[in-house]
CSV table of C-alpha atoms in Angstrom, one decimal:
chain,number,residue,atom,x,y,z
A,109,MET,CA,-40.9,31.1,156.7
A,110,LEU,CA,-43.0,31.5,159.8
A,111,ALA,CA,-45.1,28.5,159.1
A,112,ALA,CA,-41.9,26.4,159.0
A,113,THR,CA,-40.6,27.6,162.3
A,114,THR,CA,-43.6,27.9,164.6
A,115,CYS,CA,-46.1,25.5,166.0
A,116,LEU,CA,-49.8,26.5,165.7
A,117,SER,CA,-51.4,23.3,166.8
A,118,GLY,CA,-52.6,22.5,170.3
A,119,ALA,CA,-51.6,18.9,170.1
A,120,ALA,CA,-48.1,19.5,171.6
A,121,PHE,CA,-47.9,21.2,174.9
A,122,ALA,CA,-45.3,22.6,177.2
A,123,ASP,CA,-44.7,21.3,180.7
A,124,ASP,CA,-46.3,24.3,182.3
A,125,GLU,CA,-48.7,27.1,181.5
A,126,ARG,CA,-46.1,29.6,180.2
A,127,ILE,CA,-43.2,29.7,177.8
A,128,VAL,CA,-40.7,32.3,179.1
A,129,VAL,CA,-37.4,33.5,177.7
A,130,GLY,CA,-35.3,35.2,180.2
A,131,PHE,CA,-32.7,37.8,179.1
A,132,ALA,CA,-29.9,38.2,181.6
A,133,THR,CA,-28.0,40.7,179.5
A,134,ALA,CA,-26.4,44.1,179.7
A,135,GLU,CA,-28.8,47.0,179.8
A,136,THR,CA,-26.1,49.3,181.1
A,137,GLY,CA,-22.3,49.4,180.8
A,138,PHE,CA,-20.1,48.9,177.7
A,139,MET,CA,-21.6,45.4,176.9
A,140,GLN,CA,-24.9,47.0,176.3
A,141,ALA,CA,-23.6,48.1,172.9
A,142,TYR,CA,-23.1,44.5,171.9
A,143,ASP,CA,-26.1,42.9,173.7
A,144,LYS,CA,-28.9,45.3,172.8
A,145,PRO,CA,-28.8,45.0,169.0
A,146,ALA,CA,-28.8,41.2,169.2
A,147,GLN,CA,-31.5,41.3,171.8
A,148,ASP,CA,-33.6,43.6,169.6
A,149,ALA,CA,-33.3,41.1,166.8
A,150,ALA,CA,-34.3,38.3,169.2
A,151,MET,CA,-37.4,40.3,170.1
A,152,ILE,CA,-38.3,40.7,166.4
A,153,ARG,CA,-38.3,36.9,166.0
A,154,ILE,CA,-40.3,36.4,169.2
A,155,ALA,CA,-42.9,38.9,167.9
A,156,GLU,CA,-43.1,37.1,164.6
A,157,ILE,CA,-43.7,33.7,166.4
A,158,ASN,CA,-46.3,35.2,168.7
A,159,ALA,CA,-48.1,36.9,165.8
A,160,ALA,CA,-48.2,33.6,164.0
A,161,GLY,CA,-50.0,31.9,166.9
A,162,GLY,CA,-47.2,31.4,169.4
A,163,LEU,CA,-45.0,28.4,170.3
A,164,LEU,CA,-46.7,25.1,171.2
A,165,GLY,CA,-49.9,27.1,171.1
A,166,LYS,CA,-48.7,29.6,173.7
A,167,GLN,CA,-47.4,33.2,173.5
A,168,ILE,CA,-43.7,33.6,174.3
A,169,GLU,CA,-43.3,35.8,177.4
A,170,VAL,CA,-40.1,37.7,178.1
A,171,VAL,CA,-38.5,38.6,181.4
A,172,ASN,CA,-35.3,40.7,181.8
A,173,ALA,CA,-32.5,41.4,184.3
A,174,ASP,CA,-29.6,43.8,183.9
A,175,THR,CA,-26.1,42.3,184.3
A,176,LYS,CA,-24.7,45.9,184.4
A,177,THR,CA,-21.7,44.6,182.5
A,178,ASP,CA,-20.5,43.1,185.7
A,179,ARG,CA,-19.7,39.4,186.3
A,180,ALA,CA,-21.1,39.3,189.8
A,181,GLU,CA,-24.2,41.1,188.7
A,182,GLY,CA,-24.4,38.7,185.8
A,183,ALA,CA,-24.8,35.7,188.1
A,184,LYS,CA,-27.6,37.6,190.0
A,185,ALA,CA,-29.3,38.5,186.7
A,186,GLY,CA,-29.3,34.8,185.7
A,187,LEU,CA,-30.9,33.8,189.0
A,188,SER,CA,-33.4,36.7,188.7
A,189,VAL,CA,-34.8,35.5,185.3
A,190,ILE,CA,-34.8,31.9,186.5
A,191,ASP,CA,-36.9,33.0,189.5
A,192,GLN,CA,-39.2,34.7,187.1
A,193,GLY,CA,-39.9,31.4,185.4
A,194,ALA,CA,-37.5,31.4,182.4
A,195,ASP,CA,-37.5,28.2,180.3
A,196,MET,CA,-34.4,29.4,178.5
A,197,VAL,CA,-31.8,31.9,179.6
A,198,VAL,CA,-30.2,34.3,177.1
A,199,VAL,CA,-26.8,35.7,178.2
A,200,SER,CA,-24.4,38.3,177.0
A,201,CYS,CA,-22.4,38.3,173.8
A,202,ASP,CA,-19.1,37.8,175.5
A,203,TYR,CA,-18.1,34.6,177.2
A,204,ASP,CA,-16.5,36.2,180.2
A,205,PHE,CA,-19.5,38.5,180.9
A,206,GLY,CA,-22.2,35.9,179.8
A,207,ALA,CA,-20.8,32.9,181.6
A,208,PRO,CA,-22.0,33.8,185.2
A,209,ALA,CA,-25.6,33.8,184.1
A,210,ALA,CA,-25.1,30.8,181.9
A,211,LEU,CA,-23.6,28.9,184.8
A,212,ALA,CA,-26.7,29.8,186.9
A,213,ALA,CA,-28.9,28.4,184.2
A,214,GLU,CA,-26.7,25.2,184.0
A,215,SER,CA,-27.0,24.7,187.8
A,216,SER,CA,-30.8,25.0,187.4
A,217,GLY,CA,-31.0,22.5,184.6
A,218,LEU,CA,-31.9,25.1,182.0
A,219,ILE,CA,-30.8,25.9,178.5
A,220,SER,CA,-28.7,29.0,178.0
A,221,PHE,CA,-27.8,30.8,174.8
A,222,PHE,CA,-25.0,33.3,174.4
A,223,LEU,CA,-26.3,36.1,172.1
A,224,CYS,CA,-23.1,36.2,170.0
A,225,ALA,CA,-20.1,34.9,171.9
A,226,GLU,CA,-17.5,33.4,169.6
A,227,SER,CA,-15.2,31.6,172.0
A,228,ILE,CA,-15.5,27.8,172.2
A,229,LYS,CA,-15.9,28.2,175.9
A,230,ALA,CA,-19.4,29.7,175.2
A,231,GLY,CA,-21.1,26.3,175.3
A,232,ILE,CA,-20.3,22.8,176.5
A,233,GLN,CA,-16.6,23.4,177.0
A,234,GLY,CA,-16.9,26.4,179.3
A,235,VAL,CA,-20.4,26.1,180.8
A,236,GLY,CA,-21.9,22.7,180.3
A,237,PRO,CA,-24.1,20.4,178.2
A,238,ASN,CA,-27.1,22.8,178.1
A,239,SER,CA,-25.3,25.9,176.9
A,240,PHE,CA,-25.1,27.1,173.3
A,241,SER,CA,-23.9,30.1,171.3
A,242,ALA,CA,-25.9,31.7,168.5
A,243,SER,CA,-22.9,33.0,166.6
A,244,VAL,CA,-19.9,31.4,164.8
A,245,LEU,CA,-16.6,30.6,166.3
A,246,ALA,CA,-13.8,33.2,165.8
A,247,ALA,CA,-11.6,30.5,164.4
A,248,VAL,CA,-14.0,29.9,161.5
A,249,GLN,CA,-13.5,33.6,160.6
A,250,GLY,CA,-9.7,33.3,160.4
A,251,ALA,CA,-9.9,30.0,158.5
A,252,THR,CA,-12.5,31.5,156.1
A,253,MET,CA,-10.4,34.5,155.3
A,254,ALA,CA,-7.3,32.5,154.7
A,255,GLU,CA,-8.9,29.9,152.4
A,256,TRP,CA,-11.0,32.5,150.5
A,257,ALA,CA,-8.0,34.8,149.9
A,258,TYR,CA,-5.9,31.9,148.7
A,259,ASN,CA,-8.6,30.6,146.3
A,260,LYS,CA,-10.3,33.7,145.1
A,261,LYS,CA,-7.5,36.4,145.4
A,262,GLU,CA,-4.6,34.1,144.7
A,263,ALA,CA,-2.8,35.1,147.9
A,264,ARG,CA,0.3,33.0,148.5
A,265,THR,CA,2.3,35.0,151.0
A,266,PHE,CA,0.7,35.9,154.3
A,267,TYR,CA,1.8,37.9,157.4
A,268,ARG,CA,0.1,37.1,160.7
A,269,LEU,CA,-0.4,40.1,163.0
A,270,LEU,CA,-2.1,39.2,166.3
A,271,ASP,CA,-3.6,41.6,168.9
A,272,THR,CA,-3.2,39.5,172.0
A,273,TRP,CA,-5.8,41.5,174.0
A,274,THR,CA,-8.8,39.0,173.9
A,275,GLU,CA,-9.6,35.3,173.3
A,276,TYR,CA,-11.6,36.4,170.4
A,277,ASN,CA,-8.6,37.9,168.6
A,278,LYS,CA,-6.5,34.8,169.4
A,279,GLY,CA,-9.4,32.6,168.0
A,280,ILE,CA,-9.2,34.4,164.6
A,281,CYS,CA,-5.5,33.6,164.3
A,282,ASP,CA,-6.0,30.1,165.6
A,283,GLY,CA,-8.3,29.4,162.7
A,284,PHE,CA,-5.9,31.0,160.3
A,285,ASP,CA,-3.1,28.8,161.7
A,286,TRP,CA,-5.2,25.7,161.3
A,287,MET,CA,-6.0,26.5,157.6
A,288,MET,CA,-2.6,27.7,156.5
A,289,PRO,CA,-0.9,24.2,156.3
A,290,GLN,CA,-3.8,23.0,154.1
A,291,LEU,CA,-3.1,25.7,151.4
A,292,ALA,CA,-0.5,24.3,149.0
A,293,ASP,CA,2.4,26.6,148.3
A,294,ALA,CA,1.0,29.3,150.7
A,295,THR,CA,3.8,30.7,152.9
A,296,LEU,CA,3.8,32.5,156.2
A,297,VAL,CA,6.5,35.1,155.6
A,298,GLY,CA,6.3,36.6,159.1
A,299,GLU,CA,4.3,37.0,162.3
A,300,ASP,CA,4.1,39.5,165.0
A,301,THR,CA,1.9,40.6,168.0
A,302,PHE,CA,0.7,43.9,169.5
A,303,LEU,CA,-1.8,45.0,172.1
A,304,ASN,CA,-5.1,46.7,171.3
A,305,GLU,CA,-4.1,49.7,173.4
A,306,ASP,CA,-0.8,50.2,171.8
A,307,ALA,CA,-0.6,53.7,170.4
A,308,SER,CA,2.0,52.7,167.8
A,309,ILE,CA,2.8,49.5,165.9
A,310,ALA,CA,5.8,51.1,164.2
A,311,ALA,CA,8.1,48.3,165.1
A,312,GLN,CA,5.8,45.7,163.6
A,313,ILE,CA,5.4,47.8,160.5
A,314,THR,CA,9.2,48.1,160.1
A,315,ARG,CA,9.4,44.3,160.1
A,316,ILE,CA,6.8,44.0,157.5
A,317,LYS,CA,8.5,46.6,155.3
A,318,SER,CA,11.8,44.9,155.7
A,319,LEU,CA,10.5,41.8,153.9
A,320,PRO,CA,12.0,41.2,150.4
A,321,GLU,CA,8.5,41.7,149.0
A,322,GLU,CA,5.2,43.0,150.5
A,323,PRO,CA,3.0,40.1,151.5
A,324,ASP,CA,0.0,39.3,149.4
A,325,ALA,CA,-2.2,39.4,152.6
A,326,ILE,CA,-2.0,40.5,156.2
A,327,MET,CA,-4.1,38.4,158.6
A,328,LEU,CA,-4.9,41.0,161.2
A,329,CYS,CA,-6.5,39.4,164.2
A,330,THR,CA,-7.9,42.3,166.2
A,331,MET,CA,-11.1,44.1,167.2
A,332,MET,CA,-12.3,47.6,168.1
A,333,PRO,CA,-11.1,50.1,169.3
A,334,GLY,CA,-7.5,49.3,168.5
A,335,ALA,CA,-8.2,47.9,165.1
A,336,VAL,CA,-8.7,51.4,163.7
A,337,SER,CA,-5.3,52.6,164.8
A,338,ALA,CA,-3.5,49.5,163.4
A,339,ILE,CA,-5.2,49.7,160.0
A,340,LYS,CA,-4.6,53.4,159.7
A,341,GLN,CA,-0.9,52.9,160.5
A,342,LEU,CA,-0.5,50.1,158.1
A,343,ARG,CA,-1.9,52.1,155.2
A,344,ALA,CA,-0.1,55.4,156.3
A,345,ALA,CA,3.2,53.4,156.1
A,346,GLY,CA,2.5,52.6,152.4
A,347,ILE,CA,1.7,49.0,153.0
A,348,ASN,CA,-1.0,48.1,150.4
A,349,SER,CA,-1.3,44.4,151.1
A,350,MET,CA,-4.8,43.0,151.3
A,351,ILE,CA,-5.8,43.2,154.9
A,352,LEU,CA,-8.0,40.3,156.2
A,353,ASN,CA,-9.8,40.6,159.6
A,354,GLY,CA,-12.6,38.9,161.6
A,355,SER,CA,-16.2,40.0,161.9
A,356,GLY,CA,-15.4,42.2,164.9
A,357,VAL,CA,-14.5,45.1,162.6
A,358,ASP,CA,-17.7,44.9,160.5
A,359,GLY,CA,-19.6,48.2,160.2
A,360,SER,CA,-19.1,51.5,158.5
A,361,TYR,CA,-19.2,53.6,161.7
A,362,TRP,CA,-15.4,53.7,162.0
A,363,LEU,CA,-14.4,54.1,158.3
A,364,SER,CA,-14.1,57.9,158.4
A,365,ALA,CA,-11.0,57.4,160.6
A,366,VAL,CA,-9.3,55.7,157.7
A,367,PRO,CA,-10.3,57.8,154.6
A,368,ASP,CA,-10.6,55.9,151.3
A,369,LEU,CA,-9.6,52.5,152.9
A,370,SER,CA,-9.3,49.9,150.2
A,371,ASN,CA,-8.3,46.2,149.8
A,372,PHE,CA,-9.8,45.4,153.2
A,373,PHE,CA,-11.9,42.3,153.8
A,374,VAL,CA,-14.1,40.8,156.6
A,375,PRO,CA,-16.5,37.9,156.9
A,376,VAL,CA,-20.1,38.5,157.9
A,377,GLN,CA,-23.1,36.3,158.6
A,378,GLY,CA,-25.4,38.9,156.9
A,379,SER,CA,-24.9,42.3,155.3
A,380,ILE,CA,-26.0,45.5,156.9
A,381,TYR,CA,-25.2,47.4,153.7
A,382,GLY,CA,-28.4,46.7,151.7
A,383,ASP,CA,-26.7,44.2,149.3
A,384,ASP,CA,-27.2,40.9,151.0
A,385,PRO,CA,-27.9,38.2,148.3
A,386,ASN,CA,-30.8,37.0,150.4
A,387,PRO,CA,-33.6,39.5,150.0
A,388,ASP,CA,-35.1,38.3,153.3
A,389,VAL,CA,-32.1,39.8,155.1
A,390,THR,CA,-32.7,43.1,153.4
A,391,ALA,CA,-36.3,42.9,154.5
A,392,PHE,CA,-35.2,42.1,158.1
A,393,ASN,CA,-32.9,45.1,158.1
A,394,ALA,CA,-35.9,47.3,157.2
A,395,LYS,CA,-38.0,45.6,159.9
A,396,PHE,CA,-35.2,46.2,162.4
A,397,LYS,CA,-35.1,49.9,161.5
A,398,GLU,CA,-38.9,50.1,161.8
A,399,VAL,CA,-38.9,48.5,165.2
A,400,THR,CA,-35.8,50.2,166.7
A,401,GLY,CA,-35.5,53.4,164.8
A,402,GLY,CA,-32.0,52.6,163.5
A,403,ASP,CA,-30.2,50.3,161.0
A,404,PRO,CA,-28.3,47.3,162.3
A,405,SER,CA,-24.8,48.7,163.1
A,406,THR,CA,-22.9,45.4,162.5
A,407,GLN,CA,-23.5,41.7,161.7
A,408,TYR,CA,-23.6,41.0,165.4
A,409,THR,CA,-27.2,42.0,165.4
A,410,TYR,CA,-28.2,38.9,163.5
A,411,PRO,CA,-27.3,36.0,165.9
A,412,GLY,CA,-30.1,37.1,168.3
A,413,TYR,CA,-32.6,36.3,165.6
A,414,VAL,CA,-31.0,33.0,164.8
A,415,MET,CA,-31.0,32.0,168.5
A,416,ILE,CA,-34.7,32.4,168.9
A,417,ASP,CA,-35.3,30.7,165.5
A,418,VAL,CA,-33.4,27.5,166.2
A,419,TRP,CA,-34.5,27.3,169.9
A,420,ALA,CA,-38.2,27.6,168.8
A,421,LYS,CA,-37.7,25.0,166.1
A,422,ALA,CA,-36.3,22.6,168.7
A,423,VAL,CA,-39.1,23.3,171.2
A,424,GLU,CA,-41.6,22.7,168.5
A,425,ARG,CA,-40.0,19.4,167.4
A,426,ALA,CA,-39.7,18.3,171.1
A,427,GLY,CA,-43.2,19.3,171.9
A,428,THR,CA,-42.0,20.7,175.2
A,429,THR,CA,-39.7,23.2,176.7
A,430,GLU,CA,-38.1,20.5,178.9
A,431,THR,CA,-34.3,21.0,178.8
A,432,SER,CA,-33.1,17.5,177.8
A,433,ALA,CA,-35.7,17.1,175.1
A,434,VAL,CA,-34.9,20.5,173.5
A,435,VAL,CA,-31.2,20.0,173.8
A,436,ALA,CA,-31.6,16.6,172.0
A,437,GLU,CA,-33.5,18.4,169.1
A,438,LEU,CA,-30.9,21.1,168.9
A,439,GLU,CA,-28.2,18.5,168.6
A,440,LYS,CA,-30.0,16.9,165.7
A,441,MET,CA,-29.7,20.1,163.7
A,442,ASN,CA,-27.3,19.6,160.8
A,443,GLY,CA,-27.1,22.4,158.3
A,444,GLU,CA,-30.4,23.8,159.7
A,445,PRO,CA,-31.5,26.6,157.4
A,446,THR,CA,-31.8,30.0,159.0
A,447,LEU,CA,-32.1,33.6,157.7
A,448,PHE,CA,-28.4,34.0,158.2
A,449,GLY,CA,-27.0,30.7,157.0
A,450,PRO,CA,-27.2,27.1,158.1
A,451,ARG,CA,-26.6,26.0,161.7
A,452,THR,CA,-25.3,22.7,163.1
A,453,PHE,CA,-25.1,21.5,166.7
A,454,THR,CA,-23.8,18.2,168.0
A,455,SER,CA,-23.3,16.5,171.3
A,456,GLU,CA,-19.7,17.5,171.1
A,457,LEU,CA,-20.0,21.2,170.0
A,458,HIS,CA,-22.8,23.7,170.6
A,459,HIS,CA,-21.2,26.3,168.4
A,460,GLN,CA,-20.4,26.6,164.6
A,461,ASN,CA,-17.0,25.2,163.5
A,462,GLN,CA,-18.0,25.6,159.9
A,463,ALA,CA,-20.4,28.3,158.4
A,464,ARG,CA,-21.2,30.2,155.3
A,465,TYR,CA,-19.8,33.7,155.4
A,466,LEU,CA,-20.4,36.6,153.1
A,467,ILE,CA,-17.2,38.4,152.2
A,468,VAL,CA,-17.4,42.2,152.6
A,469,GLU,CA,-14.7,44.3,150.8
A,470,THR,CA,-14.1,47.9,151.7
A,471,ASN,CA,-13.0,49.8,148.5
A,472,ALA,CA,-12.4,53.5,148.5
A,473,GLY,CA,-14.1,53.7,151.9
A,474,LYS,CA,-17.3,51.9,150.9
A,475,PRO,CA,-18.0,48.4,152.2
A,476,GLY,CA,-20.0,45.9,150.2
A,477,VAL,CA,-20.5,42.2,149.6
A,478,VAL,CA,-18.2,40.8,146.9
A,479,ASP,CA,-18.4,37.0,147.5
A,480,GLU,CA,-19.3,34.2,149.9
A,481,TRP,CA,-17.3,31.3,151.3
A,482,THR,CA,-17.7,28.2,153.4
A,483,ILE,CA,-14.5,26.6,154.6
A,484,SER,CA,-13.9,23.2,153.0
A,485,ALA,CA,-14.0,21.2,156.2
A,486,PRO,CA,-15.2,21.9,159.8
A,487,ILE,CA,-12.4,22.7,162.3
A,488,PRO,CA,-11.9,19.7,164.6
A,489,VAL,CA,-12.9,20.3,168.2
A,490,ALA,CA,-9.4,19.1,169.3
A,491,ASP,CA,-7.8,21.9,167.3
A,492,LEU,CA,-10.3,24.5,168.6
A,493,MET,CA,-9.4,23.4,172.2
A,494,LYS,CA,-5.7,24.1,171.6
């Protein structure tokens, strides 16, 4: 794999004497829990490239600045790594907290990569033509779960339950909404909203239980920490419908709060549970533990590795780190193979509006991969922008 993704010859050369990746990410504050695992994965890929001879014959250097999970500090962190010579600026997993540093990079004519942001704004639409995200749009997660449940679990009646707290949650339900009309004889039997901080969703549960029949599936568009409470209440109320959610609830760290949870499904880019069908992912998990001292906690570790991989390929193909040349090579990627599934970028979208997902089922409190699915068509950008 390394030979295919690194450049060992001296024929190509960068525009200066160094190749520098600048991480303007959260080293403190709550975003650190999201940024650090993905950044650790990025560092693993950088170490692999350097060990194989470097990129364009040079070792990749890394500089850092702490955003402190603060938007104003994020802008300062972006400028800091730019001043330290960054050729590419890596920013936080979340659009809101990553955008200030990404905008600083854009103003300086540099490429930025969000570690794992899943809003369409994390790219061209919210930053500019030199900005990308290493993850997959939240809308793809909702669309994936709807189409997979319809085709593989024969779900025909769906209930849509949206936590309106974040754009990520709304994105999951946006993808579900886009897919539903394409599923012949599938019916939305009800929909409701709640807030992540709500202590009780009793009213919403009453409306579900008042239906003539329990729905085949509940599309639950939420994330931590409120997801745990919502799931626990649904099951405590005797609702046994299949629960579908986005990737934001991947991980086993919370499952003790909902003992023996079953019939619960999420999409993931790679499995942290030791059962990924790609043995290279299992090998990566072992490497991650060796380097960091702990296992990946969720699938959000993986986009950091993908980010460095695709950027390095583009630099190699361009023969330079110059922004316009590298962006052009990134935008040529169509189904580009990576360790965690193919990646495509275009001049219209620097994000994934279609992707292969593994489907993880939690059964009797134990999560594991049961299937994989790629939505039948990419979600149009016009629909994503709605």
